[in-house]
Coordinates of C-alpha atoms in Angstrom, one line a residue:
X261 CA -3.4 -12.1 8.9
X262 CA -5.9 -14.5 11.4
X263 CA -8.7 -16.5 10.0
X264 CA -11.7 -14.7 9.7
X265 CA -14.6 -16.4 10.8
X266 CA -18.4 -15.8 11.2
X267 CA -20.1 -15.0 14.3
X268 CA -23.6 -14.7 12.9
X269 CA -25.8 -17.9 12.2
X270 CA -29.5 -18.8 11.7
X271 CA -29.3 -20.4 15.3
X272 CA -28.0 -17.1 16.7
X273 CA -29.0 -13.9 14.6
X274 CA -28.0 -11.3 17.8
X275 CA -24.2 -11.2 17.9
X276 CA -22.9 -7.6 16.5
X277 CA -20.0 -8.7 15.0
X278 CA -19.3 -10.7 12.6
X279 CA -15.6 -11.1 11.6
X280 CA -13.3 -11.9 14.7
X281 CA -9.6 -12.2 14.0
X282 CA -8.3 -14.8 15.8
X283 CA -5.0 -13.6 15.6
X284 CA -5.8 -11.1 18.2
X285 CA -2.1 -9.2 18.3
X286 CA -3.5 -7.6 14.5
X287 CA -5.1 -4.5 14.0
X288 CA -8.6 -4.6 12.9
X289 CA -7.7 -0.8 11.5
X290 CA -4.6 0.6 11.2
X291 CA -3.3 4.3 9.5
X292 CA 0.3 4.7 8.7
X293 CA 1.4 8.1 7.9
X294 CA -2.1 8.7 5.8
X295 CA -2.0 11.8 3.4
X296 CA -5.0 13.1 1.6
X297 CA -4.6 16.6 -0.2
X298 CA -7.0 18.4 -1.9
X299 CA -4.7 20.6 -4.6
X300 CA -3.7 23.3 -2.4
X301 CA -4.8 22.1 0.8
X302 CA -3.3 18.9 3.1
X303 CA -6.7 17.9 4.5
X304 CA -5.2 14.9 6.2
X305 CA -1.6 15.0 6.7
X306 CA 0.5 12.1 8.2
X307 CA -1.7 10.6 10.3
X308 CA -1.6 7.4 12.0
X309 CA -3.3 5.0 15.0
X310 CA -3.9 1.6 15.6
X311 CA -7.3 0.0 17.0
X312 CA -7.7 -3.5 18.0
X313 CA -10.9 -5.2 18.7
X314 CA -12.8 -3.3 21.4
X315 CA -11.0 0.1 20.9
X316 CA -13.5 2.8 20.4
X317 CA -12.0 5.8 18.8
X318 CA -13.9 8.6 19.3
X319 CA -12.6 11.8 16.4
X320 CA -13.4 15.4 17.8
X321 CA -12.1 18.5 16.5
X322 CA -13.1 21.8 15.0
X323 CA -15.5 21.8 11.4
X324 CA -12.6 21.9 8.5
X325 CA -10.2 19.6 10.9
X326 CA -10.1 16.9 8.3
X327 CA -11.9 14.3 10.5
X328 CA -14.9 13.4 7.8
X329 CA -12.1 12.8 5.1
X330 CA -10.2 10.8 7.2
X331 CA -13.2 8.5 8.0
X332 CA -13.6 8.4 4.7
X333 CA -10.1 7.0 3.3
X334 CA -10.6 4.5 6.5
X335 CA -14.3 3.2 4.5
X336 CA -11.5 3.5 1.3
X337 CA -14.2 6.1 -0.4
X338 CA -11.0 8.4 -0.6
X339 CA -7.9 7.5 -2.1
X340 CA -4.9 8.8 -0.4
X341 CA -2.2 11.0 -1.3
X342 CA -0.3 8.8 0.7
X343 CA -0.1 6.3 3.7
X344 CA -1.8 3.2 4.1
X345 CA -5.2 1.7 5.7
X346 CA -5.3 -1.2 6.9
X347 CA -8.2 -3.4 7.8
X348 CA -7.4 -7.0 9.5
X349 CA -3.8 -6.7 9.1
X350 CA -4.4 -6.1 5.4
X351 CA -3.5 -3.2 3.1
X352 CA -7.1 -1.1 2.0
X353 CA -7.3 -1.0 -2.2
X354 CA -9.9 -0.8 -4.2
X355 CA -9.9 -3.6 -5.6
X356 CA -9.9 -5.1 -2.4
X357 CA -13.6 -5.8 -2.0
X358 CA -13.1 -8.7 0.7
X359 CA -11.8 -6.3 2.8
X360 CA -14.1 -3.1 2.0
X361 CA -17.0 -5.9 3.0
X362 CA -16.0 -5.5 6.7
X363 CA -16.7 -1.8 6.5
X364 CA -19.6 -0.3 7.5
X365 CA -20.3 3.7 7.3
X366 CA -22.8 5.6 8.4
X367 CA -21.9 9.4 7.0
X368 CA -23.7 12.8 8.9
X369 CA -26.7 12.7 6.7
X370 CA -26.7 8.8 5.8
X371 CA -29.0 7.8 2.4
X372 CA -31.9 7.0 2.1
X373 CA -34.8 6.2 -0.3
X374 CA -37.7 8.3 0.7
X375 CA -40.4 6.4 -1.1
X376 CA -39.5 3.3 0.1
X377 CA -40.7 1.7 4.1
X378 CA -38.2 1.0 6.7
X379 CA -38.0 -2.7 5.8
X380 CA -38.3 -2.1 2.1
X381 CA -35.0 -0.2 2.2
X382 CA -33.5 -2.5 4.5
X383 CA -34.4 -5.4 2.5
X384 CA -31.7 -3.4 -0.4
X385 CA -29.4 -3.1 1.0
X386 CA -29.9 -6.7 2.4
X387 CA -29.5 -7.9 -1.3
X388 CA -26.8 -5.7 -2.1
X389 CA -24.8 -8.4 0.6
X390 CA -26.3 -11.2 -0.8
X391 CA -28.4 -11.9 1.9
X392 CA -31.6 -14.4 1.4
X393 CA -34.8 -12.9 2.9
X394 CA -35.1 -14.5 5.4
X395 CA -31.5 -14.3 6.7
X396 CA -31.9 -10.3 5.8
X397 CA -35.2 -10.0 7.6
X398 CA -34.0 -11.4 10.6
X399 CA -31.1 -8.9 11.0
X400 CA -33.6 -6.2 9.8
X401 CA -35.5 -6.8 13.4
X402 CA -33.0 -7.1 15.5
X403 CA -31.1 -3.6 14.5
X404 CA -34.3 -2.2 14.4
X405 CA -35.7 -3.4 17.6
X406 CA -31.6 -1.7 19.0
X407 CA -32.2 1.1 16.9
X408 CA -36.1 2.2 18.5
X409 CA -38.1 1.9 15.2
X410 CA -39.4 -1.6 15.0
X411 CA -43.1 0.4 15.2
X412 CA -41.5 2.1 11.8
X413 CA -40.9 -0.6 10.0
X414 CA -43.8 -0.7 7.1
X415 CA -43.6 3.5 7.3
X416 CA -42.5 4.9 4.6
X417 CA -39.2 7.0 5.3
X418 CA -40.0 9.8 3.6
X419 CA -43.1 10.9 6.8
X420 CA -39.9 9.8 10.1
X421 CA -37.8 13.0 11.1
X422 CA -34.7 13.4 10.7
X423 CA -33.1 11.9 14.2
X424 CA -35.2 8.5 12.9
X425 CA -33.6 8.8 9.4
X426 CA -30.4 9.1 11.2
X427 CA -31.2 5.5 13.0
X428 CA -31.9 4.2 9.9
X429 CA -28.5 4.6 8.1
X430 CA -27.3 3.3 11.3
X431 CA -29.4 0.2 11.0
X432 CA -28.5 0.5 7.7
X433 CA -24.5 0.1 8.2
X434 CA -25.1 -3.0 10.3
X435 CA -27.2 -4.6 9.2
X436 CA -23.5 -6.6 7.5
X437 CA -22.5 -7.0 11.0
X438 CA -19.4 -4.7 9.9
X439 CA -15.6 -6.1 12.1
X440 CA -15.3 -1.9 11.5
X441 CA -17.7 0.3 12.2
X442 CA -17.6 4.3 11.2
X443 CA -20.2 6.7 12.3
X444 CA -19.8 10.4 11.4
X445 CA -21.6 12.7 13.9
X446 CA -24.3 9.8 14.1
X447 CA -25.9 11.7 17.1
X448 CA -26.4 15.0 15.5
X449 CA -29.7 14.3 15.3
X450 CA -31.0 12.5 18.0
X451 CA -32.9 13.8 20.9
X452 CA -31.4 13.5 24.9
X453 CA -33.4 10.2 24.9
X454 CA -32.3 8.6 21.9
X455 CA -28.7 10.2 22.6
X456 CA -28.6 8.1 25.8
X457 CA -30.2 4.8 23.8
X458 CA -27.0 5.7 21.3
X459 CA -24.6 5.1 23.9
X460 CA -26.3 2.1 25.2
X461 CA -25.9 0.8 21.9
X462 CA -22.1 2.0 21.4
X463 CA -21.3 0.4 24.3
X464 CA -23.4 -3.3 23.2
X465 CA -20.8 -2.9 19.7
X466 CA -17.6 -1.9 21.5
X467 CA -18.0 -4.5 24.4
X468 CA -18.9 -6.9 21.5
X469 CA -15.5 -6.3 20.0
X470 CA -16.0 -4.6 16.8
X471 CA -13.9 -1.5 16.2
X472 CA -15.5 1.9 15.3
X473 CA -14.9 4.9 15.0
X474 CA -17.5 7.9 16.0
X475 CA -16.9 11.8 14.8
X476 CA -18.7 13.5 16.9
X477 CA -19.1 17.2 18.9
X478 CA -21.2 16.5 21.7
X479 CA -17.7 15.9 23.8
X480 CA -20.0 15.8 27.1
X481 CA -21.1 11.9 25.6
X482 CA -18.0 10.5 24.2
X483 CA -16.1 10.4 27.9
X484 CA -19.0 7.5 28.7
X485 CA -18.5 4.7 25.9
X486 CA -15.3 5.9 24.2
X487 CA -12.2 3.7 24.7
X488 CA -9.4 6.0 22.8
X489 CA -10.1 9.7 21.9
X490 CA -8.2 11.6 18.6
X491 CA -8.0 15.3 18.5
X492 CA -7.4 17.0 15.1
X493 CA -6.5 20.7 14.2
X494 CA -5.5 21.2 10.1
X495 CA -5.0 17.8 9.3
X496 CA -3.2 16.7 11.7
X497 CA -3.5 14.2 15.2
X498 CA -2.8 16.7 17.2
X499 CA -3.6 14.3 20.6
X500 CA -4.6 10.7 20.3
X501 CA -4.7 8.2 23.5
X502 CA -7.1 6.6 25.8
X503 CA -9.7 8.5 27.2
X504 CA -7.8 8.7 30.6
X505 CA -4.5 9.9 28.7
X506 CA -6.2 12.5 26.5
X507 CA -8.2 13.9 29.1
X508 CA -4.4 13.7 31.9
X509 CA -2.5 15.0 29.4
X510 CA -1.8 18.6 30.9
X511 CA 0.4 20.4 33.2
X512 CA -0.5 19.0 36.4
X513 CA 0.5 21.9 38.5
X514 CA -1.5 23.6 37.3
X515 CA -5.8 23.2 37.1
X516 CA -8.6 26.0 36.2
X517 CA -11.2 27.3 38.9
X518 CA -14.2 29.0 38.6
X519 CA -15.4 31.3 40.6
X520 CA -18.9 32.8 41.3
X521 CA -19.6 36.2 42.6
X522 CA -22.9 37.3 44.1
X523 CA -22.7 39.8 41.9
X524 CA -21.3 42.5 39.0
X525 CA -17.7 43.9 39.2
X526 CA -16.4 46.5 37.0
X527 CA -13.1 45.5 35.7
X528 CA -12.4 41.8 36.9
X529 CA -10.2 41.0 33.6
X530 CA -7.2 43.3 34.4
X531 CA -7.7 42.9 39.0
X532 CA -7.5 39.0 37.8
X533 CA -4.8 39.0 35.5
X534 CA -2.3 41.5 37.4
X535 CA -2.9 38.7 40.4
X536 CA 0.6 36.5 40.7
X537 CA 0.5 32.8 38.9
X538 CA -2.8 33.4 37.7
X539 CA -3.1 33.2 33.6
X540 CA -5.8 32.9 30.7
X541 CA -8.6 34.5 32.4
X542 CA -12.1 34.5 31.2
X543 CA -14.9 36.3 32.6
X544 CA -18.5 36.3 32.1
X545 CA -20.8 38.9 34.1
X546 CA -20.5 36.9 37.8
X547 CA -18.4 34.1 36.7
X548 CA -14.1 34.0 36.6
X549 CA -13.0 31.1 35.1
X550 CA -8.6 31.1 35.8
X551 CA -6.0 29.1 35.3
X552 CA -3.6 29.0 38.3
X553 CA -1.4 26.4 40.6
X554 CA -3.1 23.3 41.1
X555 CA -2.6 22.6 45.1
X556 CA -5.1 23.3 47.9
X557 CA -2.7 25.9 50.0
X558 CA -2.0 27.6 46.8
X559 CA -5.5 27.6 46.4
X560 CA -6.8 28.7 50.0
X561 CA -4.2 31.8 50.2
X562 CA -6.1 33.4 46.6
X563 CA -8.8 32.9 47.6
X564 CA -8.0 34.8 50.9
X565 CA -6.6 37.7 48.4
X566 CA -9.7 37.7 47.0
X567 CA -11.9 38.3 50.5
X568 CA -9.4 40.6 51.3
X569 CA -10.3 42.8 48.3
X570 CA -13.9 42.5 48.9
X571 CA -14.7 40.6 46.0
X572 CA -17.9 39.1 47.0
X573 CA -17.2 35.9 46.1
X574 CA -19.7 33.0 46.5
X575 CA -18.4 29.8 45.4
X576 CA -14.4 28.9 44.6
X577 CA -14.2 25.9 42.8
X578 CA -11.1 23.8 41.1
X579 CA -12.5 22.2 38.1
X580 CA -12.5 18.5 37.2
X581 CA -10.6 17.6 34.3
X582 CA -12.9 15.7 31.4
X583 CA -12.6 15.4 27.8
X584 CA -14.2 19.3 27.1
X585 CA -11.8 20.7 29.7
X586 CA -8.9 18.8 27.6
X587 CA -10.1 19.9 24.4
X588 CA -10.1 23.2 25.2
X589 CA -6.2 22.8 26.6
X590 CA -5.0 22.1 23.1
X591 CA -6.1 24.9 21.7
X592 CA -9.4 24.4 19.7
X593 CA -11.3 27.8 19.8
X594 CA -14.8 26.0 19.3
X595 CA -16.7 23.2 20.8
X596 CA -19.9 23.7 18.8

């Protein structure tokens, strides 16, 4: 394994990553044939992936897909039934506290002590990492600024909103400057402005060379900050790749179109299903979504047919393939 060096010192309290691999070919996080079984349920089924420094994996999938179990196993909180997890090139095991120290994890409901002030709580966490008070305070001030809670440092946690507690949980995770940052639904309690700021924080962490895994149902945000996407279903990683690869993992000969009518028309589902080449018809009052040939001439011919049968077409648009569209294409039933 390459040498691990500290990137945070008294002279420079602001770097995001504390562990930097000098051997860049070594993965920061790697799973191989990872499995987790609970009695009859295979919660994680033969999952393998590899993340290097500066990679940010967005983990998506329906509720019950195994995302949280996978995250907990990567962090050493859930024993694996088979396969391996490697951190900084070495196999993670319960007795490898040296490796566990390089992992930061924020669950979807971060544990906090409500009767402490924000600073008291983070100092308590700092002592767990053997940080001197002055060093802990430097890091606390830095991360509270980054999660927009500097003015709440002396306020008791019990008086803060869920979104603020979520931010405290993120600061708690980052105070040790881990090489691996794992966040389970971190934006769930944030307002729209907070989500924008949070995306910037993730981009900063990614660009400073940490490896991150973020589980989220907010697909609209993920393409902005992720380098990689993993789609899970029934414990399996059914799609994995860069954002570009996952978005373009579809039949390029076909695409989805959205048609808006100026008024509702009865029998649209059957009408569109009878048109040659049209499939996957979805009707929502005046809005129809279909799958059809991905070619301008064919689209023009279909539009001419619709106008010819007197449908009141107000607009006819080829959908841009984005992450949500890619997610739906693999047969998922929900995007929460």
